[in-house]
Coordinates of C-alpha atoms and ligand atoms in Angstrom, one line a residue:
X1 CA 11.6 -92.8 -52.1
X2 CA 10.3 -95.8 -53.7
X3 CA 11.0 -99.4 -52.6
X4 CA 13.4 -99.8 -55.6
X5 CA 15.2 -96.5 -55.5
X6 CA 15.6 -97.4 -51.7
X7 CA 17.0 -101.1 -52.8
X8 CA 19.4 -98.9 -55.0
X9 CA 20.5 -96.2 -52.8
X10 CA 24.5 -96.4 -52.5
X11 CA 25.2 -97.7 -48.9
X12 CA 27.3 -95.6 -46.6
X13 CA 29.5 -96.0 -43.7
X14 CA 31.3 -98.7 -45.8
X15 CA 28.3 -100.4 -46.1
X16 CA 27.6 -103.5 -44.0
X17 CA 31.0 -104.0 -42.7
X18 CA 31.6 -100.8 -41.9
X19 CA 29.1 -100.3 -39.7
X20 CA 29.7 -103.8 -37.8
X21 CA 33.2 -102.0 -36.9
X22 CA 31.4 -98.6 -35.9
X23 CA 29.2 -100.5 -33.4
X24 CA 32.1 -102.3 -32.4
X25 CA 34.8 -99.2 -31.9
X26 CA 31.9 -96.8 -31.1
X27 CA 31.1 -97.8 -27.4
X28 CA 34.7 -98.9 -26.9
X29 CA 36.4 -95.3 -27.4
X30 CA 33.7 -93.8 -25.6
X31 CA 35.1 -96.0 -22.8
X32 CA 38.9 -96.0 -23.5
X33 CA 38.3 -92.5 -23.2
X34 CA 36.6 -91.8 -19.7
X35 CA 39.3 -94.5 -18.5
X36 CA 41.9 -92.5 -20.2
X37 CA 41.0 -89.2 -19.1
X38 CA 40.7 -90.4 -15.2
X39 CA 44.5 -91.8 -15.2
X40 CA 47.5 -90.4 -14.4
X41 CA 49.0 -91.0 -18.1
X42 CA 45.7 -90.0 -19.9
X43 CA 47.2 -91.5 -23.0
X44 CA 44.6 -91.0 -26.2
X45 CA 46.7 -93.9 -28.2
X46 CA 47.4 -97.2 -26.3
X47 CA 45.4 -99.4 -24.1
X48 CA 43.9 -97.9 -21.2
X49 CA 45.8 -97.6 -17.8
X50 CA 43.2 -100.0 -16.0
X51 CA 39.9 -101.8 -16.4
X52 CA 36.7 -101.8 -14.2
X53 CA 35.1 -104.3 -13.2
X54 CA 31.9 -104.8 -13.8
X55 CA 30.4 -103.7 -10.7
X56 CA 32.4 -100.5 -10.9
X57 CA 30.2 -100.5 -14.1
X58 CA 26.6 -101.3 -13.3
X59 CA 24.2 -99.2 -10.5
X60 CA 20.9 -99.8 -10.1
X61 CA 20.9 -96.3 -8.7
X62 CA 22.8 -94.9 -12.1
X63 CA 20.4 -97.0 -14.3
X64 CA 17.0 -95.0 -12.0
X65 CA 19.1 -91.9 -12.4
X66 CA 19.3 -92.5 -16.2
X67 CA 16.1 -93.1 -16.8
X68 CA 14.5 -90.5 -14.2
X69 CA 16.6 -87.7 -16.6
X70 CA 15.4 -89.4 -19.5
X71 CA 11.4 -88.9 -18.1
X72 CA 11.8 -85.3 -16.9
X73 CA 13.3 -84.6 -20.3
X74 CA 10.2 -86.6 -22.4
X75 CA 7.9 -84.4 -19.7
X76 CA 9.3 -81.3 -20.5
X77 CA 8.7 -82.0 -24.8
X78 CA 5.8 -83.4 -23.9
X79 CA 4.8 -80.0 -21.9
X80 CA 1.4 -78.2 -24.0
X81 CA 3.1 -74.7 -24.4
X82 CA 5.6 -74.8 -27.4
X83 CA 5.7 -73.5 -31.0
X84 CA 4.6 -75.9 -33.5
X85 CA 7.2 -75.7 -36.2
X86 CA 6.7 -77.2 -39.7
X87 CA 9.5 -79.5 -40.8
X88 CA 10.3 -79.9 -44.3
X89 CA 9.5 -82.3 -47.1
X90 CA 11.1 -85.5 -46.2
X91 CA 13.3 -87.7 -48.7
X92 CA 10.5 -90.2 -48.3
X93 CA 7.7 -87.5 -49.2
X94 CA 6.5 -89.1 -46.4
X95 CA 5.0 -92.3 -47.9
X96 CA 5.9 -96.3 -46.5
X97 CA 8.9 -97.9 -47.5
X98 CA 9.3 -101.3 -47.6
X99 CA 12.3 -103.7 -47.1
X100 CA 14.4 -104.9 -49.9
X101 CA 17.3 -107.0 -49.8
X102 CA 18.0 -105.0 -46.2
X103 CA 21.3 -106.3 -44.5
X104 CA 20.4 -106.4 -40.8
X105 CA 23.7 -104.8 -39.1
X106 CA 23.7 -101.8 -41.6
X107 CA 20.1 -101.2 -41.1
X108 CA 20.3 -101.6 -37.3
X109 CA 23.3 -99.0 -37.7
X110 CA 21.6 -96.0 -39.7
X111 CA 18.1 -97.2 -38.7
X112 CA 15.5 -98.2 -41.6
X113 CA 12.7 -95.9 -39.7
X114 CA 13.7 -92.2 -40.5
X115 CA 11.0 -90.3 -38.5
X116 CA 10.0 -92.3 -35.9
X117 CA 7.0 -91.0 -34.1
X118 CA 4.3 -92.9 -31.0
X119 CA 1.4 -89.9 -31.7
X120 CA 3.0 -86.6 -31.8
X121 CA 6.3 -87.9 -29.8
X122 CA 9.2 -87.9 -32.6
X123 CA 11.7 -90.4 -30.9
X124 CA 14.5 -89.0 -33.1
X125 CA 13.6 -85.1 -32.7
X126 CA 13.4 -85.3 -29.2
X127 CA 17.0 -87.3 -28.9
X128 CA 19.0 -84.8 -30.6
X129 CA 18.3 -82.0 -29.0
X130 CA 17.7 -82.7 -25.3
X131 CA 18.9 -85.5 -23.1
X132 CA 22.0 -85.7 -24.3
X133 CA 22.5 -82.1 -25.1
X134 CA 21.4 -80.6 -21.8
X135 CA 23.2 -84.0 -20.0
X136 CA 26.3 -82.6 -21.5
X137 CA 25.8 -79.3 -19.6
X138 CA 25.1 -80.9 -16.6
X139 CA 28.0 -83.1 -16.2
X140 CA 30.3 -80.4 -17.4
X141 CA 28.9 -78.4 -14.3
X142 CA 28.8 -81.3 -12.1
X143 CA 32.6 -81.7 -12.7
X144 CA 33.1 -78.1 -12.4
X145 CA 31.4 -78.5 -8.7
X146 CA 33.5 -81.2 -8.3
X147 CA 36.7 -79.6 -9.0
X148 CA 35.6 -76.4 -6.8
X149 CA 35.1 -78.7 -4.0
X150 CA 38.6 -80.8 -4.6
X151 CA 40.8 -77.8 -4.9
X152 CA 38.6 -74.4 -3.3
X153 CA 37.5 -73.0 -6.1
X154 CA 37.1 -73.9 -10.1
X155 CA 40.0 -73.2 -12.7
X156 CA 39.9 -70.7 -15.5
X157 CA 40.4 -73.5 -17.7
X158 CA 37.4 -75.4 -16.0
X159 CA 35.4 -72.2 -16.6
X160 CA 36.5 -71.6 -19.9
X161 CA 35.6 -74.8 -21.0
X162 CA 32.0 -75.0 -19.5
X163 CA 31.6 -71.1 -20.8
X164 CA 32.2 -72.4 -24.5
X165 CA 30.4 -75.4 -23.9
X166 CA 27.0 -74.2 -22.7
X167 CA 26.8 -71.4 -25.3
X168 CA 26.8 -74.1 -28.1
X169 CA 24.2 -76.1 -26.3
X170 CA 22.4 -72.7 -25.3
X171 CA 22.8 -71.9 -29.5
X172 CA 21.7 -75.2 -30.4
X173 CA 18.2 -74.8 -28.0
X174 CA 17.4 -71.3 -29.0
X175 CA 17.9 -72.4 -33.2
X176 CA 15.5 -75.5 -32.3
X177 CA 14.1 -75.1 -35.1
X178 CA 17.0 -75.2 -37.6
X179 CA 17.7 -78.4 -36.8
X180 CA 14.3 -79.7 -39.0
X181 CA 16.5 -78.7 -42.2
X182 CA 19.7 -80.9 -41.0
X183 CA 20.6 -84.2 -42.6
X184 CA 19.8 -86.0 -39.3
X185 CA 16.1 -84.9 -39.3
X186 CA 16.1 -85.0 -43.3
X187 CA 18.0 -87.9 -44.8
X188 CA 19.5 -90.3 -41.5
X189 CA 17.3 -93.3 -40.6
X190 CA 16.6 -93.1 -36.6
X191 CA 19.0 -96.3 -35.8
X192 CA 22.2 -96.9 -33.6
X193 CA 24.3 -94.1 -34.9
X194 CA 22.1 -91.5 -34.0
X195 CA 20.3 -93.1 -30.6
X196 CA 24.1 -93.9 -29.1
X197 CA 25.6 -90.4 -30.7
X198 CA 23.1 -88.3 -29.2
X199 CA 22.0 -90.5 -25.8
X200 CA 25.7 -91.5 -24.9
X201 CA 29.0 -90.3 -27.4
X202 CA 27.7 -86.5 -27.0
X203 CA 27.1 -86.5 -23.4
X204 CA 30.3 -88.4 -21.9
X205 CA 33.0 -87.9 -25.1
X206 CA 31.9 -83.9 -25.5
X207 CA 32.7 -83.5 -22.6
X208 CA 36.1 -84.8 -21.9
X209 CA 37.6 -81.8 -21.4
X210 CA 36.2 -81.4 -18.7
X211 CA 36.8 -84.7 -17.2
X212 CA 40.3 -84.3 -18.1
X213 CA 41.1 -80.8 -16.3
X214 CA 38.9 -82.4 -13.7
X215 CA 41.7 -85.0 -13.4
X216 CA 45.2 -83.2 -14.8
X217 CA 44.7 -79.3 -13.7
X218 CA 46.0 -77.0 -16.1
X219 CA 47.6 -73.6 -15.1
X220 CA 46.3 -71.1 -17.7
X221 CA 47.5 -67.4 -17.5
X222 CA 44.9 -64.1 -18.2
X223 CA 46.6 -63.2 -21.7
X224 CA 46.0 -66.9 -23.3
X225 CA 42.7 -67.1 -21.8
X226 CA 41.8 -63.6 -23.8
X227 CA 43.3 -65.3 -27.1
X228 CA 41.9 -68.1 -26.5
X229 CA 38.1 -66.5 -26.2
X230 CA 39.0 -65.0 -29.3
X231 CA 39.3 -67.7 -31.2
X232 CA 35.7 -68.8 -30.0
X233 CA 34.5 -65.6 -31.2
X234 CA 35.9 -66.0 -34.1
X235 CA 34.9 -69.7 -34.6
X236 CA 30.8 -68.7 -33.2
X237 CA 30.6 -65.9 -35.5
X238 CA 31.1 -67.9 -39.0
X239 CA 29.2 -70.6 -37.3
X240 CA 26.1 -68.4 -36.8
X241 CA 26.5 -66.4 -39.5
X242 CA 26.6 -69.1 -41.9
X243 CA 23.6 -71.1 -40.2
X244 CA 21.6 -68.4 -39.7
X245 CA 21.9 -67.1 -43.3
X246 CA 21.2 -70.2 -44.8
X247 CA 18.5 -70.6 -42.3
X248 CA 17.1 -67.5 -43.5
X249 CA 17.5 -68.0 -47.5
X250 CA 15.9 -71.3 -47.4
X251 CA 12.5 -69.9 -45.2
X252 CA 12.4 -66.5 -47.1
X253 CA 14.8 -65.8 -49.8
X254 CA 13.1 -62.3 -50.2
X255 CA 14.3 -61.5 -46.5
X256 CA 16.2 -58.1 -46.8
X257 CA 19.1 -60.1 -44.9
X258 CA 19.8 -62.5 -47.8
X259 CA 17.8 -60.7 -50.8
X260 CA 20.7 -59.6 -52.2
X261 CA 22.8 -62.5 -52.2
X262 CA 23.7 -63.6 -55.7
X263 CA 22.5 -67.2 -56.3
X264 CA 22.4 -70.0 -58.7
X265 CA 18.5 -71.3 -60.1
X266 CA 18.5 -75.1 -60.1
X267 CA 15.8 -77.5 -61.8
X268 CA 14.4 -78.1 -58.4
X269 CA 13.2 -74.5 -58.3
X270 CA 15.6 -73.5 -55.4
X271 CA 18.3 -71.9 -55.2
X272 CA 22.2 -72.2 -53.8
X273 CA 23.7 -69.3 -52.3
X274 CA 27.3 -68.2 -53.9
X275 CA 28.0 -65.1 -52.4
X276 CA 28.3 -63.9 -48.7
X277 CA 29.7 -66.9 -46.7
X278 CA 28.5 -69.5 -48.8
X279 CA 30.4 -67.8 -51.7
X280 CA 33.8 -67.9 -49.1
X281 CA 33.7 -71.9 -49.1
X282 CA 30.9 -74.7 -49.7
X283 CA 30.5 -75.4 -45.7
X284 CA 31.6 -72.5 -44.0
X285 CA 29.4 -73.8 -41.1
X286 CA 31.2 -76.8 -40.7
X287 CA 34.6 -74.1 -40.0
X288 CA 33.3 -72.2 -37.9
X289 CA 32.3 -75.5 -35.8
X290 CA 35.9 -76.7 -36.1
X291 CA 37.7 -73.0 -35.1
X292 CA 35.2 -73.4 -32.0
X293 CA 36.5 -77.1 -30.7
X294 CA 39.9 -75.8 -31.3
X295 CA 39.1 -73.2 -28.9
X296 CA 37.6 -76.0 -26.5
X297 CA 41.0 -78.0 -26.6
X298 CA 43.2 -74.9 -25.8
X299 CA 42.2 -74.2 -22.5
X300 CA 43.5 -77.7 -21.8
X301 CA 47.4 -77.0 -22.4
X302 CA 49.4 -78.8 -25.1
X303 CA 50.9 -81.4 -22.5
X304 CA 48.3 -84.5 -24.2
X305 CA 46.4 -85.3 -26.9
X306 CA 43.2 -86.8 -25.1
X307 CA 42.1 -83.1 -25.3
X308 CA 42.7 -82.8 -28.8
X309 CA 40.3 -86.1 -29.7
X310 CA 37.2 -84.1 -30.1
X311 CA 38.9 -81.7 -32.4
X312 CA 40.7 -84.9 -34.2
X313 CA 37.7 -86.9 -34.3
X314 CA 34.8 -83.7 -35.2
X315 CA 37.3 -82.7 -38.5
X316 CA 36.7 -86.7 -39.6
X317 CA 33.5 -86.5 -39.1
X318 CA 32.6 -83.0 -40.8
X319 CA 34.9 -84.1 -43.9
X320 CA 33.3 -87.6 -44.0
X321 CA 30.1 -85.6 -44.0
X322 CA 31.0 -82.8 -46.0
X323 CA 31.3 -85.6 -48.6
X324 CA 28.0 -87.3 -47.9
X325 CA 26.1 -84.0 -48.3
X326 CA 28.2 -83.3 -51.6
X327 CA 26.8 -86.5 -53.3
X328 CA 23.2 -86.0 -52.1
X329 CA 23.6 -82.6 -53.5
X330 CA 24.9 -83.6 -56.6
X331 CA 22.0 -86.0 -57.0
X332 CA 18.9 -82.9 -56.2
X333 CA 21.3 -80.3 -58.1
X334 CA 23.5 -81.9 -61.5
X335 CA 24.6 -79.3 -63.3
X336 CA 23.7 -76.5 -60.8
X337 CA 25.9 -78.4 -58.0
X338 CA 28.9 -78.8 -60.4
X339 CA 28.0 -74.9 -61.4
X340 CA 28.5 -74.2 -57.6
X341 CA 31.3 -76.2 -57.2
X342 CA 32.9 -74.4 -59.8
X343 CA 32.6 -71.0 -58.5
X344 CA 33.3 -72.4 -55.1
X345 CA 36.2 -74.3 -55.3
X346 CA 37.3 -74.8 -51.6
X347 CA 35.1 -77.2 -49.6
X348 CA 35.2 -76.3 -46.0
X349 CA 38.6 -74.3 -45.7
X350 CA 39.6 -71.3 -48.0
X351 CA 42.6 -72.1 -50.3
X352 CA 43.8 -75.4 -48.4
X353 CA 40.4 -77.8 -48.5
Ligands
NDP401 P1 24.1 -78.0 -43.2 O1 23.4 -77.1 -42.3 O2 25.5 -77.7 -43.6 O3 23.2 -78.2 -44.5 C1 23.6 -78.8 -45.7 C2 22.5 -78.5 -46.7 O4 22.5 -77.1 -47.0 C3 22.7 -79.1 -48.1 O5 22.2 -80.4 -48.1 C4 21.8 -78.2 -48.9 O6 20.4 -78.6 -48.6 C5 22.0 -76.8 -48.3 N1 23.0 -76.1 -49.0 C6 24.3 -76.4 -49.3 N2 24.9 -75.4 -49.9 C7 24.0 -74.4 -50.1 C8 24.1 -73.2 -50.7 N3 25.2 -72.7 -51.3 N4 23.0 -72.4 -50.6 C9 21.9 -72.8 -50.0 N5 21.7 -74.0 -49.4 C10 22.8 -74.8 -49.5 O7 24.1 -79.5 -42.7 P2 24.5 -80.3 -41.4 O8 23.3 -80.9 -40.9 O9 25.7 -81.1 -41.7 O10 25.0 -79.2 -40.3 C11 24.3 -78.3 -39.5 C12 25.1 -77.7 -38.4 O11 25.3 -78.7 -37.4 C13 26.5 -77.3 -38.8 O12 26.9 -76.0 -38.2 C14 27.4 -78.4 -38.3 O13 28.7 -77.9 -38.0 C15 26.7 -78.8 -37.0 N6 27.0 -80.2 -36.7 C16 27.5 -80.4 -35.4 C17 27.7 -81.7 -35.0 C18 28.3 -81.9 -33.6 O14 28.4 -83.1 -33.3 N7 28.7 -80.9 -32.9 C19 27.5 -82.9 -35.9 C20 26.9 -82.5 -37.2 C21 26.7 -81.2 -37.5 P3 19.1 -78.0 -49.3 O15 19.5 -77.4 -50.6 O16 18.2 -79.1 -49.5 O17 18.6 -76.9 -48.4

């Protein structure tokens, strides 16, 4: 991207003051909802049953533990036996950009630096996958220890809910490698957004769940517990299937998996899938994903909401991005987007979206 298409670029997130409230409500939800799910209302909406103080908030002992986690995890990626995977081309074809007319909030926010690396350690690579990723496994099991110890033994729910849970994380560390083609790695700037989402809202908001049952036990019977495993089957097999495939089409669109997949030729020289499931709607991915954090929710009863915020908050997010990737596709594609759109009308559910 030159300097001036980058001066020109439409700003997102509602642009400078949009932003200014995200790094304002951001951190504060994240904390209304630990509060929340530790108190005996556990109210998602209204304010939060009590405040801290600020030595219930700061640990010199947390702040080592933090950063001990944080240097075991930068040991392990720095560790000499790995794959070396080739990323590809960057929206800056990898040359300098320069700042224009930059506002500093919105900048701060989706980070000016997209890649950034100190020698072969990429700062943003290494954030989305692992300390936060792998921390959201580990408290999930510490609370699960923490409930076995409370009441004798862990819960289904508990159990269900760190079951679902790891296998995402587990699916997200064995496709490592997919994540070089997502619009984090590709397109986002390495700024607030993603250092808090992935250091801080994936670790302690993913996994209120299990703070909740931690808090309000939930009785959950053998036959729902069955229904609701299905429904994380269903939700992990469009989910994988629809990552993988276009995972696969994009490496080697010869592969005998995908070869016979009818697609659309743009002026770009690649192609867009519009048959098998990204014929079925234009992010079946993004479905699969929201069928799975349904299933997380369930295990949690119907009695409150604060269960239900990942769910609630994940469907903003993947139909705020849905429409990000839309434009950015529109721009690479013209005609051939529009082409797709028309032959695949529903966005991210069949018939209703
Ligand atoms: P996607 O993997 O959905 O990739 C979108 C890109 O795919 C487009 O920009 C385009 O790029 C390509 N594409 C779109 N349509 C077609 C088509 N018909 N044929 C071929 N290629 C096509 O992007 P995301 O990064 O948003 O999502 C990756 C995964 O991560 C998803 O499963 C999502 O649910 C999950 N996710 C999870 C989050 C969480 O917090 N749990 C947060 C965000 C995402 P190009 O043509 O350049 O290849």
């Amino acid at each position: 991207m030159t300097p001036r298409e980058a001066s020109q670029a439409p700003l997102e997130f509602g642009g400078p003051l949009g932003v200014t409230a995200m790094l304002l409500l951001l951190p504060a939800t994240m904390f209304h909802l630990l509060l929340a799910a530790r108190s005996g209302p556990a109210r998602l909406l209204g304010p939060p049953a009590y405040l801290p103080g600020l030595e219930e908030l700061w640990s010199p002992w947390v702040l080592l533990l933090l950063f001990i986690w944080l240097g075991l995890q930068v040991a392990l990626y720095l560790l000499p036996a790995r794959k070396v995977a080739e990323g590809l081309e960057l929206k800056d074809k990898s040359r300098l950009r320069y700042p224009i007319n930059g506002n500093h909030i919105y900048d701060f926010f989706l980070g000016r630096e997209l890649n950034p690396r100190l020698g072969s350690f990429d700062f943003k690579y290494f954030c989305e996958l692992r300390p936060g990723l792998i921390g959201w496994v580990v408290i999930n099991l510490a609370l699960l220890m923490q409930e076995a110890e409370l009441r004798g033994s862990p819960s289904l729910a508990m159990c269900l809910v760190n079951g679902f849970q790891l296998l995402y994380v587990g699916d997200a560390l064995w496709y490592e490698e997919s994540v070089l083609t997502t619009m984090d790695i590709i397109h986002d700037g390495f700024g607030f957004m993603l250092a808090f989402g992935d250091l801080a809202w994936v670790p302690f908001t993913y996994s209120l769940q299990a703070q909740f049952l931690l808090y309000h036990p939930q009785p959950l019977g053998l036959p729902m517990a069955l229904l609701i495993c299905f429904i994380k089957a269903i939700g992990y097999y469009i989910f994988r299937g629809a990552n993988s495939q276009k995972n696969t089409f994009r490496k080697n669109p010869s592969d005998p998996s995908v070869a016979g997949l009818e697609t659309i030729p743009t002026a770009t020289g690649r192609q867009l899938l519009v048959s098998g499931w990204w014929g079925m709607v234009r992010h079946p991915n993004y479905l699969g994903d929201l069928i799975m954090a349904l299933a997380w929710s369930l295990p949690c009863g119907v009695s409150h909401l604060l269960p239900y915020f990942y769910l609630l908050y994940f469907t903003a997010l993947l139909v705020h991005r849905e429409a990000r990737d839309e434009q950015q596709c529109l721009r690479k594609y013209g005609r051939a987007w529009q082409e797709y759109c028309k032959r695949v009308p529903y966005r991210i559910l069949p018939y209703v979206y």
